[in-house]
Coordinates of N, CA and C in Angstrom, one line a residue:
X154 N 11.0 75.0 -53.6 CA 10.1 74.4 -52.7 C 9.5 73.1 -53.3
X155 N 9.4 72.1 -52.5 CA 8.8 70.8 -52.9 C 7.7 70.6 -52.0
X156 N 6.5 70.5 -52.5 CA 5.3 70.1 -51.7 C 5.2 68.6 -51.6
X157 N 4.5 68.2 -50.5 CA 4.4 66.8 -50.3 C 5.7 66.1 -50.1
X158 N 6.6 66.9 -49.4 CA 8.0 66.5 -49.3 C 8.3 65.7 -48.0
X159 N 7.3 65.4 -47.3 CA 7.5 64.7 -46.0 C 7.8 63.2 -46.1
X160 N 7.7 62.7 -47.3 CA 8.0 61.2 -47.5 C 8.0 60.9 -49.0
X161 N 8.3 59.7 -49.3 CA 8.2 59.2 -50.7 C 8.9 60.0 -51.8
X162 N 8.3 60.3 -52.9 CA 8.9 61.0 -54.0 C 9.3 62.4 -53.6
X163 N 8.4 63.1 -52.9 CA 8.8 64.4 -52.5 C 10.0 64.5 -51.6
X164 N 10.2 63.6 -50.7 CA 11.4 63.6 -49.9 C 12.6 63.3 -50.7
X165 N 12.5 62.4 -51.7 CA 13.6 62.0 -52.5 C 14.0 63.2 -53.4
X166 N 13.0 64.0 -53.9 CA 13.3 65.2 -54.7 C 14.0 66.2 -53.8
X167 N 13.5 66.5 -52.6 CA 14.1 67.5 -51.7 C 15.5 67.1 -51.4
X168 N 15.8 65.9 -51.2 CA 17.2 65.5 -50.8 C 18.1 65.5 -52.0
X169 N 17.6 65.2 -53.2 CA 18.4 65.3 -54.4 C 18.7 66.8 -54.8
X170 N 17.7 67.7 -54.6 CA 18.0 69.1 -54.9 C 19.0 69.6 -53.9
X171 N 18.9 69.3 -52.7 CA 19.8 69.8 -51.6 C 21.2 69.3 -51.9
X172 N 21.3 68.0 -52.3 CA 22.6 67.5 -52.7 C 23.3 68.2 -53.8
X173 N 22.4 68.8 -54.7 CA 22.9 69.5 -55.9 C 23.2 71.0 -55.6
X174 N 23.0 71.3 -54.3 CA 23.3 72.7 -53.9 C 22.2 73.6 -53.6
X175 N 21.0 73.2 -53.8 CA 19.8 74.1 -53.5 C 19.5 74.2 -52.1
X176 N 19.0 75.4 -51.7 CA 18.3 75.5 -50.4 C 16.9 75.1 -50.6
X177 N 16.5 74.0 -50.0 CA 15.2 73.4 -50.2 C 14.2 73.7 -49.1
X178 N 13.0 74.2 -49.5 CA 11.9 74.3 -48.6 C 11.1 73.1 -48.6
X179 N 11.1 72.3 -47.5 CA 10.5 71.0 -47.5 C 9.1 71.2 -46.9
X180 N 8.1 71.2 -47.8 CA 6.7 71.6 -47.4 C 5.8 70.4 -47.4
X181 N 5.0 70.3 -46.4 CA 4.1 69.1 -46.2 C 3.2 69.5 -45.1
X182 N 2.0 68.9 -45.1 CA 1.1 69.1 -43.9 C 1.5 68.2 -42.8
X183 N 2.3 67.2 -43.1 CA 2.9 66.3 -42.1 C 4.1 66.9 -41.5
X184 N 4.0 67.6 -40.3 CA 5.1 68.3 -39.8 C 6.2 67.3 -39.3
X185 N 5.9 66.2 -38.8 CA 6.9 65.2 -38.4 C 7.7 64.8 -39.7
X186 N 7.1 64.6 -40.8 CA 7.8 64.3 -42.0 C 8.7 65.4 -42.5
X187 N 8.2 66.6 -42.5 CA 9.1 67.7 -42.9 C 10.3 67.8 -42.0
X188 N 10.1 67.7 -40.7 CA 11.3 67.8 -39.8 C 12.3 66.7 -40.0
X189 N 11.8 65.5 -40.3 CA 12.7 64.3 -40.5 C 13.5 64.5 -41.8
X190 N 12.8 64.9 -42.9 CA 13.5 65.1 -44.1 C 14.5 66.3 -44.0
X191 N 14.1 67.4 -43.4 CA 15.0 68.5 -43.2 C 16.2 68.1 -42.4
X192 N 16.0 67.3 -41.4 CA 17.2 66.8 -40.5 C 18.1 66.0 -41.4
X193 N 17.5 65.1 -42.2 CA 18.4 64.3 -43.1 C 19.2 65.1 -44.1
X194 N 18.6 66.2 -44.6 CA 19.3 67.1 -45.5 C 20.5 67.8 -44.8
X195 N 20.2 68.3 -43.7 CA 21.2 69.0 -42.9 C 22.3 68.1 -42.5
X196 N 22.0 66.9 -42.1 CA 23.0 65.9 -41.6 C 23.9 65.5 -42.8
X197 N 23.4 65.6 -44.0 CA 24.2 65.3 -45.2 C 24.9 66.5 -45.7
X198 N 24.8 67.7 -45.0 CA 25.6 68.8 -45.4 C 24.8 69.8 -46.2
X199 N 23.5 69.6 -46.4 CA 22.7 70.4 -47.3 C 22.0 71.5 -46.5
X200 N 21.2 72.3 -47.2 CA 20.4 73.4 -46.6 C 18.9 73.1 -46.9
X201 N 18.2 73.2 -45.8 CA 16.7 72.9 -45.9 C 16.0 73.6 -44.8
X202 N 14.7 74.0 -45.1 CA 13.9 74.6 -44.1 C 12.5 73.9 -44.2
X203 N 12.0 73.5 -43.1 CA 10.7 72.8 -43.0 C 9.6 73.8 -43.0
X204 N 8.5 73.5 -43.8 CA 7.4 74.3 -43.8 C 6.1 73.5 -43.7
X205 N 5.2 73.8 -42.8 CA 4.0 73.2 -42.6 C 3.0 73.7 -43.7
X206 N 2.5 72.9 -44.6 CA 1.7 73.4 -45.7 C 0.7 72.4 -46.1
X207 N -0.6 72.9 -46.0 CA -1.7 72.2 -46.6 C -2.0 72.9 -47.9
X208 N -1.8 72.3 -49.1 CA -1.9 73.0 -50.3 C -3.3 73.4 -50.7
X209 N -4.3 72.9 -50.0 CA -5.7 73.3 -50.2 C -6.1 74.5 -49.4
X210 N -5.2 75.0 -48.5 CA -5.5 76.1 -47.6 C -4.8 77.3 -48.1
X211 N -5.5 78.3 -48.5 CA -4.9 79.5 -49.0 C -4.1 80.3 -48.0
X212 N -4.6 80.2 -46.7 CA -3.8 80.9 -45.6 C -2.5 80.2 -45.4
X213 N -2.5 78.9 -45.5 CA -1.2 78.2 -45.4 C -0.2 78.6 -46.5
X214 N -0.7 78.7 -47.7 CA 0.1 79.0 -48.8 C 0.7 80.4 -48.7
X215 N -0.2 81.4 -48.2 CA 0.3 82.7 -48.0 C 1.4 82.8 -46.9
X216 N 1.2 82.0 -45.9 CA 2.2 81.9 -44.8 C 3.5 81.3 -45.3
X217 N 3.4 80.3 -46.2 CA 4.6 79.7 -46.7 C 5.4 80.7 -47.6
X218 N 4.6 81.5 -48.4 CA 5.2 82.5 -49.3 C 5.9 83.6 -48.4
X219 N 5.3 84.0 -47.3 CA 5.9 85.0 -46.4 C 7.1 84.4 -45.8
X220 N 7.1 83.2 -45.4 CA 8.2 82.6 -44.7 C 9.4 82.5 -45.6
X221 N 9.2 82.1 -46.9 CA 10.3 82.0 -47.9 C 10.8 83.4 -48.2
X222 N 9.9 84.4 -48.4 CA 10.3 85.8 -48.5 C 11.3 86.1 -49.7
X223 N 11.3 85.3 -50.7 CA 12.1 85.5 -51.9 C 11.5 84.7 -53.0
X224 N 11.8 85.1 -54.3 CA 11.3 84.3 -55.4 C 11.9 82.9 -55.4
X225 N 11.1 81.9 -55.8 CA 11.6 80.6 -56.0 C 12.3 80.4 -57.3
X226 N 13.4 79.7 -57.3 CA 14.0 79.2 -58.6 C 13.2 78.0 -59.2
X227 N 12.8 77.2 -58.2 CA 12.2 75.9 -58.6 C 11.0 75.7 -57.7
X228 N 9.9 75.3 -58.3 CA 8.7 74.9 -57.6 C 8.3 73.5 -58.0
X229 N 8.2 72.5 -57.1 CA 7.8 71.2 -57.4 C 6.5 70.9 -56.7
X230 N 5.4 70.8 -57.5 CA 4.1 70.5 -57.0 C 4.0 69.0 -57.0
X231 N 4.4 68.4 -55.9 CA 4.4 67.0 -55.7 C 3.2 66.4 -54.9
X232 N 2.7 67.2 -54.0 CA 1.7 66.8 -53.0 C 0.5 66.3 -53.8
X233 N -0.1 65.1 -53.4 CA -1.2 64.5 -54.1 C -1.8 63.4 -53.3
X234 N -3.0 63.0 -53.6 CA -3.7 61.9 -52.9 C -4.3 61.1 -54.0
X235 N -4.8 59.9 -53.6 CA -5.4 58.9 -54.5 C -6.5 58.2 -53.9
X236 N -7.2 57.4 -54.7 CA -8.3 56.6 -54.3 C -8.5 55.5 -55.3
X237 N -9.0 54.3 -54.8 CA -9.3 53.2 -55.7 C -10.8 53.2 -56.0
X238 N -11.2 52.9 -57.2 CA -12.6 52.8 -57.5 C -12.9 53.2 -59.0
X239 N -14.0 52.6 -59.5 CA -14.6 53.0 -60.7 C -15.6 54.1 -60.5
X240 N -16.2 54.7 -61.6 CA -17.2 55.7 -61.4 C -18.3 55.3 -60.5
X241 N -18.7 54.0 -60.6 CA -19.8 53.4 -59.8 C -19.5 53.2 -58.4
X242 N -18.2 53.1 -58.0 CA -17.9 52.8 -56.6 C -17.2 54.0 -56.0
X243 N -17.0 55.1 -56.7 CA -16.4 56.3 -56.2 C -17.4 57.3 -55.6
X244 N -17.4 57.5 -54.3 CA -18.3 58.5 -53.7 C -17.9 59.9 -54.2
X245 N -18.9 60.7 -54.3 CA -18.7 62.1 -54.8 C -17.6 62.8 -53.9
X246 N -17.6 62.5 -52.6 CA -16.7 63.1 -51.7 C -15.3 62.7 -52.1
X247 N -15.0 61.5 -52.5 CA -13.7 61.0 -52.9 C -13.2 61.8 -54.1
X248 N -14.1 61.9 -55.1 CA -13.7 62.6 -56.3 C -13.4 64.1 -56.0
X249 N -14.2 64.7 -55.2 CA -14.0 66.1 -54.8 C -12.7 66.2 -54.1
X250 N -12.3 65.3 -53.2 CA -11.1 65.4 -52.4 C -9.9 65.3 -53.3
X251 N -9.9 64.4 -54.3 CA -8.8 64.3 -55.3 C -8.7 65.6 -56.1
X252 N -9.8 66.1 -56.6 CA -9.8 67.3 -57.4 C -9.3 68.5 -56.5
X253 N -9.7 68.5 -55.2 CA -9.3 69.6 -54.4 C -7.8 69.6 -54.2
X254 N -7.2 68.5 -53.9 CA -5.7 68.4 -53.6 C -4.9 68.4 -54.9
X255 N -5.2 67.4 -55.8 CA -4.3 67.2 -57.0 C -4.4 68.3 -58.0
X256 N -5.6 68.9 -58.1 CA -5.8 69.9 -59.2 C -5.9 71.3 -58.5
X257 N -6.8 71.6 -57.7 CA -7.0 72.9 -57.1 C -5.7 73.3 -56.2
X258 N -5.2 72.3 -55.5 CA -4.0 72.6 -54.7 C -2.8 73.0 -55.5
X259 N -2.6 72.3 -56.6 CA -1.5 72.6 -57.6 C -1.7 74.0 -58.2
X260 N -3.0 74.3 -58.5 CA -3.3 75.6 -59.0 C -3.0 76.7 -58.0
X261 N -3.5 76.5 -56.8 CA -3.3 77.6 -55.8 C -1.8 77.8 -55.5
X262 N -1.0 76.8 -55.3 CA 0.4 77.0 -55.0 C 1.1 77.7 -56.2
X263 N 0.8 77.2 -57.4 CA 1.5 77.8 -58.6 C 1.1 79.3 -58.7
X264 N -0.2 79.5 -58.5 CA -0.7 80.9 -58.7 C 0.0 81.8 -57.7
X265 N 0.3 81.3 -56.5 CA 0.9 82.1 -55.4 C 2.3 82.4 -55.7
X266 N 3.1 81.5 -56.2 CA 4.5 81.6 -56.4 C 5.0 82.0 -57.8
X267 N 4.1 81.9 -58.8 CA 4.5 82.2 -60.1 C 4.8 83.7 -60.4
X268 N 4.0 84.6 -59.9 CA 4.3 86.0 -60.2 C 5.7 86.5 -60.0
X269 N 6.3 86.0 -58.9 CA 7.7 86.4 -58.6 C 8.7 85.8 -59.6
X270 N 8.4 84.6 -60.1 CA 9.2 83.9 -61.1 C 9.1 84.7 -62.4
X271 N 7.8 85.1 -62.8 CA 7.6 85.8 -64.0 C 8.3 87.2 -64.0
X272 N 8.3 87.8 -62.8 CA 9.0 89.1 -62.7 C 10.5 89.0 -62.9
X273 N 11.0 87.9 -62.5 CA 12.5 87.6 -62.6 C 12.8 87.1 -64.0
X274 N 11.8 86.6 -64.7 CA 11.9 86.0 -66.0 C 12.8 84.7 -65.9
X275 N 12.5 84.0 -64.9 CA 13.4 82.8 -64.6 C 12.7 81.9 -63.7
X276 N 12.8 80.5 -63.9 CA 12.2 79.6 -63.0 C 11.8 78.3 -63.7
X277 N 11.5 77.3 -62.8 CA 11.1 76.0 -63.3 C 10.0 75.5 -62.4
X278 N 8.8 75.2 -63.0 CA 7.7 74.6 -62.3 C 7.6 73.2 -62.7
X279 N 7.6 72.2 -61.8 CA 7.5 70.8 -62.1 C 6.3 70.2 -61.4
X280 N 5.4 69.7 -62.2 CA 4.1 69.1 -61.6 C 4.2 67.6 -61.6
X281 N 4.0 67.0 -60.5 CA 4.0 65.5 -60.5 C 2.6 65.0 -60.9
X282 N 2.6 64.5 -62.1 CA 1.3 63.9 -62.6 C 1.4 62.4 -62.4
X283 N 1.2 61.7 -63.4 CA 1.2 60.2 -63.3 C 1.1 59.6 -64.7
X284 N 1.5 58.4 -64.9 CA 1.1 57.7 -66.2 C -0.4 57.7 -66.3
X285 N -1.1 57.8 -65.2 CA -2.5 57.9 -65.2 C -3.0 59.3 -65.6
X286 N -2.1 60.2 -66.0 CA -2.5 61.4 -66.6 C -2.4 61.4 -68.1
X287 N -1.9 60.2 -68.6 CA -1.8 60.1 -70.1 C -2.5 58.9 -70.6
X288 N -2.7 57.8 -69.8 CA -3.5 56.7 -70.2 C -4.4 56.3 -69.1
X289 N -5.5 55.6 -69.4 CA -6.4 55.2 -68.3 C -5.8 54.1 -67.4
X290 N -6.2 54.1 -66.2 CA -5.8 53.1 -65.2 C -7.1 52.5 -64.7
X291 N -7.2 51.2 -64.7 CA -8.3 50.5 -64.2 C -8.5 50.7 -62.7
X292 N -9.8 50.9 -62.3 CA -10.1 51.2 -60.9 C -9.5 52.4 -60.3
X293 N -9.2 53.4 -61.1 CA -8.6 54.6 -60.6 C -9.3 55.8 -61.3
X294 N -10.7 55.8 -61.3 CA -11.4 56.8 -61.9 C -11.1 58.2 -61.5
X295 N -11.2 58.4 -60.2 CA -11.0 59.8 -59.7 C -9.5 60.2 -59.8
X296 N -8.6 59.3 -59.6 CA -7.2 59.6 -59.7 C -6.8 59.9 -61.1
X297 N -7.2 59.1 -62.1 CA -6.9 59.3 -63.5 C -7.5 60.7 -64.0
X298 N -8.7 60.9 -63.5 CA -9.4 62.2 -63.9 C -8.6 63.4 -63.4
X299 N -8.1 63.3 -62.2 CA -7.3 64.4 -61.6 C -6.0 64.6 -62.2
X300 N -5.3 63.5 -62.6 CA -4.0 63.6 -63.1 C -4.0 64.0 -64.6
X301 N -5.1 63.7 -65.4 CA -5.2 64.2 -66.7 C -5.3 65.7 -66.6
X302 N -6.0 66.2 -65.6 CA -6.1 67.7 -65.4 C -4.8 68.3 -65.1
X303 N -3.9 67.6 -64.3 CA -2.6 68.2 -64.0 C -1.7 68.3 -65.3
X304 N -1.8 67.3 -66.1 CA -1.1 67.3 -67.4 C -1.6 68.5 -68.3
X305 N -2.9 68.6 -68.3 CA -3.5 69.7 -69.1 C -3.1 71.1 -68.5
X306 N -3.1 71.2 -67.2 CA -2.7 72.4 -66.6 C -1.3 72.8 -66.9
X307 N -0.4 71.8 -66.9 CA 1.0 72.0 -67.3 C 1.2 72.6 -68.7
X308 N 0.4 72.0 -69.6 CA 0.5 72.4 -71.0 C -0.1 73.9 -71.2
X309 N -1.2 74.1 -70.5 CA -1.8 75.5 -70.5 C -0.8 76.5 -69.9
X310 N -0.1 76.2 -68.8 CA 0.8 77.1 -68.2 C 2.0 77.4 -69.2
X311 N 2.5 76.4 -69.8 CA 3.6 76.5 -70.8 C 3.2 77.4 -72.0
X312 N 2.0 77.2 -72.5 CA 1.6 78.1 -73.6 C 1.3 79.5 -73.2
X313 N 0.6 79.7 -72.1 CA 0.3 81.0 -71.6 C 1.5 81.9 -71.3
X314 N 2.6 81.2 -70.9 CA 3.8 81.9 -70.4 C 5.0 81.5 -71.2
X315 N 4.8 81.3 -72.5 CA 5.9 80.8 -73.3 C 7.1 81.7 -73.5
X316 N 6.9 83.0 -73.4 CA 7.9 83.9 -73.5 C 8.5 84.5 -72.2
X317 N 8.1 83.8 -71.1 CA 8.4 84.4 -69.8 C 9.7 84.1 -69.2
X318 N 10.4 83.0 -69.8 CA 11.6 82.5 -69.2 C 11.4 81.5 -68.1
X319 N 10.1 81.3 -67.7 CA 9.8 80.2 -66.8 C 9.3 79.0 -67.5
X320 N 9.8 77.8 -67.1 CA 9.4 76.6 -67.8 C 8.5 75.8 -66.9
X321 N 7.6 75.0 -67.6 CA 6.6 74.2 -66.9 C 6.6 72.8 -67.5
X322 N 6.8 71.8 -66.7 CA 6.8 70.4 -67.1 C 6.1 69.5 -66.1
X323 N 5.7 68.4 -66.6 CA 5.1 67.4 -65.7 C 6.0 66.1 -65.7
X324 N 6.0 65.4 -64.7 CA 6.6 64.1 -64.6 C 5.4 63.1 -64.4
X325 N 5.5 62.0 -65.3 CA 4.4 61.0 -65.3 C 5.0 59.6 -64.9
X326 N 5.1 59.3 -63.7 CA 5.7 58.0 -63.3 C 4.7 56.9 -63.3
X327 N 5.2 55.7 -63.4 CA 4.4 54.5 -63.1 C 4.2 54.4 -61.6
X328 N 3.9 53.2 -61.1 CA 3.8 53.0 -59.7 C 5.2 53.1 -59.1
X329 N 5.2 53.8 -58.0 CA 6.5 54.0 -57.3 C 6.4 53.5 -55.9
X330 N 7.4 52.8 -55.4 CA 7.5 52.2 -54.1 C 7.5 53.3 -53.0
X331 N 6.3 53.7 -52.5 CA 6.2 54.8 -51.5 C 5.2 54.5 -50.5
X332 N 5.1 55.2 -49.4 CA 4.0 55.1 -48.4 C 2.7 55.3 -49.1
X333 N 2.6 56.2 -50.0 CA 1.4 56.5 -50.8 C 0.8 55.3 -51.4
X334 N 1.7 54.5 -52.1 CA 1.3 53.3 -52.8 C 0.9 52.2 -51.8
X335 N 1.7 52.2 -50.7 CA 1.3 51.2 -49.7 C -0.1 51.4 -49.1
X336 N -0.5 52.6 -49.0 CA -1.9 52.9 -48.6 C -2.9 52.5 -49.6
X337 N -2.6 52.7 -50.9 CA -3.5 52.2 -51.9 C -3.6 50.7 -51.9
X338 N -2.5 50.0 -51.7 CA -2.5 48.6 -51.7 C -3.4 48.0 -50.6
X339 N -3.3 48.7 -49.4 CA -4.1 48.3 -48.3 C -5.6 48.4 -48.5
X340 N -6.0 49.2 -49.5 CA -7.5 49.3 -49.8 C -8.0 48.2 -50.6
X341 N -7.2 47.3 -51.1 CA -7.6 46.2 -51.9 C -8.0 45.0 -51.0
X342 N -9.0 44.2 -51.5 CA -9.3 43.0 -50.7 C -8.1 42.0 -50.6
X343 N -7.3 41.9 -51.6 CA -6.1 41.1 -51.6 C -4.9 41.9 -52.0
X344 N -4.3 42.6 -50.9 CA -3.1 43.4 -51.2 C -2.0 42.7 -51.9
X345 N -1.7 41.5 -51.6 CA -0.6 40.7 -52.2 C -0.8 40.6 -53.7
X346 N -2.0 40.2 -54.1 CA -2.4 40.1 -55.5 C -2.3 41.4 -56.2
X347 N -2.7 42.5 -55.5 CA -2.7 43.8 -56.1 C -1.3 44.3 -56.3
X348 N -0.4 43.9 -55.4 CA 1.0 44.3 -55.6 C 1.6 43.6 -56.8
X349 N 1.3 42.3 -57.0 CA 1.8 41.6 -58.1 C 1.3 42.2 -59.4
X350 N 0.0 42.7 -59.4 CA -0.6 43.3 -60.6 C 0.1 44.6 -60.9
X351 N 0.4 45.4 -59.8 CA 1.0 46.7 -60.0 C 2.5 46.5 -60.5
X352 N 3.2 45.6 -60.0 CA 4.5 45.4 -60.4 C 4.6 44.8 -61.9
X353 N 3.5 44.1 -62.2 CA 3.5 43.5 -63.6 C 3.2 44.4 -64.7
X354 N 2.7 45.6 -64.4 CA 2.4 46.6 -65.4 C 3.7 47.2 -66.0
X355 N 4.8 47.2 -65.2 CA 6.0 47.7 -65.7 C 6.9 46.6 -66.3
X356 N 7.5 46.8 -67.4 CA 8.3 45.8 -68.1 C 9.5 45.3 -67.2
X357 N 9.9 46.2 -66.3 CA 11.0 45.8 -65.4 C 10.5 44.8 -64.4
X358 N 9.2 44.7 -64.2 CA 8.7 43.7 -63.2 C 8.8 44.2 -61.8
X359 N 9.0 45.5 -61.6 CA 9.0 46.1 -60.3 C 8.5 47.5 -60.4
X360 N 8.2 48.1 -59.2 CA 7.8 49.5 -59.1 C 9.1 50.4 -59.2
X361 N 8.9 51.6 -59.6 CA 10.0 52.5 -59.7 C 10.4 52.9 -58.2
X362 N 11.6 53.5 -58.1 CA 12.1 53.9 -56.8 C 12.0 55.4 -56.8
X363 N 11.8 56.0 -55.6 CA 11.7 57.5 -55.5 C 12.9 58.2 -56.1
X364 N 14.1 57.7 -55.9 CA 15.3 58.3 -56.4 C 15.3 58.4 -57.9
X365 N 14.6 57.5 -58.6 CA 14.6 57.5 -60.0 C 13.7 58.7 -60.5
X366 N 12.7 59.0 -59.8 CA 11.8 60.1 -60.1 C 12.5 61.4 -59.8
X367 N 13.2 61.4 -58.6 CA 14.0 62.6 -58.2 C 15.0 63.0 -59.3
X368 N 15.7 62.0 -59.9 CA 16.7 62.3 -60.9 C 16.0 63.0 -62.1
X369 N 14.8 62.6 -62.5 CA 14.1 63.3 -63.6 C 13.8 64.7 -63.2
X370 N 13.3 65.0 -62.0 CA 13.0 66.3 -61.5 C 14.3 67.2 -61.5
X371 N 15.4 66.6 -61.1 CA 16.6 67.4 -61.1 C 17.0 67.8 -62.5
X372 N 16.8 66.9 -63.5 CA 17.1 67.3 -64.9 C 16.2 68.4 -65.3
X373 N 14.9 68.3 -65.1 CA 13.9 69.3 -65.5 C 14.2 70.7 -64.9
X374 N 14.7 70.7 -63.7 CA 15.0 71.9 -63.0 C 16.4 72.6 -63.5
X375 N 17.1 71.8 -64.2 CA 18.5 72.2 -64.5 C 18.6 73.0 -65.8
X376 N 19.7 73.7 -66.0 CA 19.9 74.5 -67.2 C 20.0 73.6 -68.5
X377 N 20.3 72.3 -68.3 CA 20.4 71.4 -69.4 C 19.0 71.1 -70.0
X378 N 18.0 71.5 -69.3 CA 16.6 71.3 -69.8 C 16.0 72.6 -70.3
X379 N 16.9 73.6 -70.7 CA 16.4 74.9 -71.0 C 15.4 74.9 -72.2
X380 N 15.4 73.9 -73.0 CA 14.5 73.8 -74.2 C 13.3 72.9 -73.9
X381 N 13.2 72.5 -72.6 CA 12.1 71.6 -72.3 C 11.0 72.3 -71.5
X382 N 9.9 72.5 -72.1 CA 8.7 73.1 -71.4 C 7.4 72.6 -72.1
X383 N 6.4 72.5 -71.3 CA 5.1 71.9 -71.8 C 5.2 70.4 -72.0
X384 N 6.2 69.8 -71.5 CA 6.4 68.4 -71.7 C 5.9 67.5 -70.5
X385 N 5.6 66.3 -70.8 CA 5.3 65.3 -69.8 C 6.3 64.2 -69.9
X386 N 7.2 64.1 -69.0 CA 8.3 63.2 -69.0 C 7.8 61.8 -68.4
X387 N 7.7 60.8 -69.2 CA 7.2 59.5 -68.8 C 8.3 58.6 -68.2
X388 N 8.0 58.1 -67.0 CA 8.9 57.2 -66.4 C 8.0 56.0 -66.0
X389 N 7.9 55.0 -66.9 CA 6.9 54.0 -66.7 C 7.4 52.6 -67.1
X390 N 8.7 52.4 -67.3 CA 9.2 51.1 -67.7 C 8.4 50.4 -68.8
X391 N 8.0 51.2 -69.8 CA 7.3 50.6 -70.9 C 5.8 50.3 -70.7
X392 N 5.2 50.8 -69.6 CA 3.8 50.5 -69.3 C 2.9 51.0 -70.5
X393 N 3.2 52.2 -70.9 CA 2.4 52.8 -72.0 C 2.8 52.5 -73.4
X394 N 3.9 51.7 -73.5 CA 4.5 51.5 -74.8 C 3.5 50.9 -75.8
X395 N 2.6 50.0 -75.3 CA 1.7 49.3 -76.2 C 0.3 49.9 -76.2
X396 N 0.2 51.2 -75.7 CA -1.1 51.8 -75.7 C -1.2 53.0 -76.6

């Protein structure tokens, strides 16, 4: 199952996993998005099922678990939200919203699906964090706070369940060309200048592409990554190299 799979990185991961032979549960609160991605997977010869899922809603999570009705081999916690601002310009409500989705939502989904993985002694949980979960990002107080928590959660899961056969890893991308980032750009007084700044933080001079993040998720879910757990895979085109 891939959460937040209705667009962007989540959609790319769902499509990559389906192309590799997985039956993908495309989960998102955006039902139009899940239907579109599922249709794309099926049209390409893959297997996918659309699920309406708000990861902050425990009833939604229970319904998704009932609908899947089998242990997951792979869980990708990709759903997330962001906001622009320093501590002085971030309303309490914005901080709480990011913590509710990025941290508590990831916690709730993992807690719901992990027991079946542990029982089978097999599985891979991949959390989408951010380079902002490893280094500070200017004007991203709430987002950075929440993504540091996701990285910490991933490490705690790996340690607590080190002998379980289930692996836990995080992916920490730089800025990725997605609808999510487009919304963040629109929040700036000068979106064009903001885009130039975002692209300039990567040594490649561009944002990453969703497919590049999907390739990393595919690796972490594979048997080739059997020795990888508790890790944060950085995909930032050198952004953090000098920090």
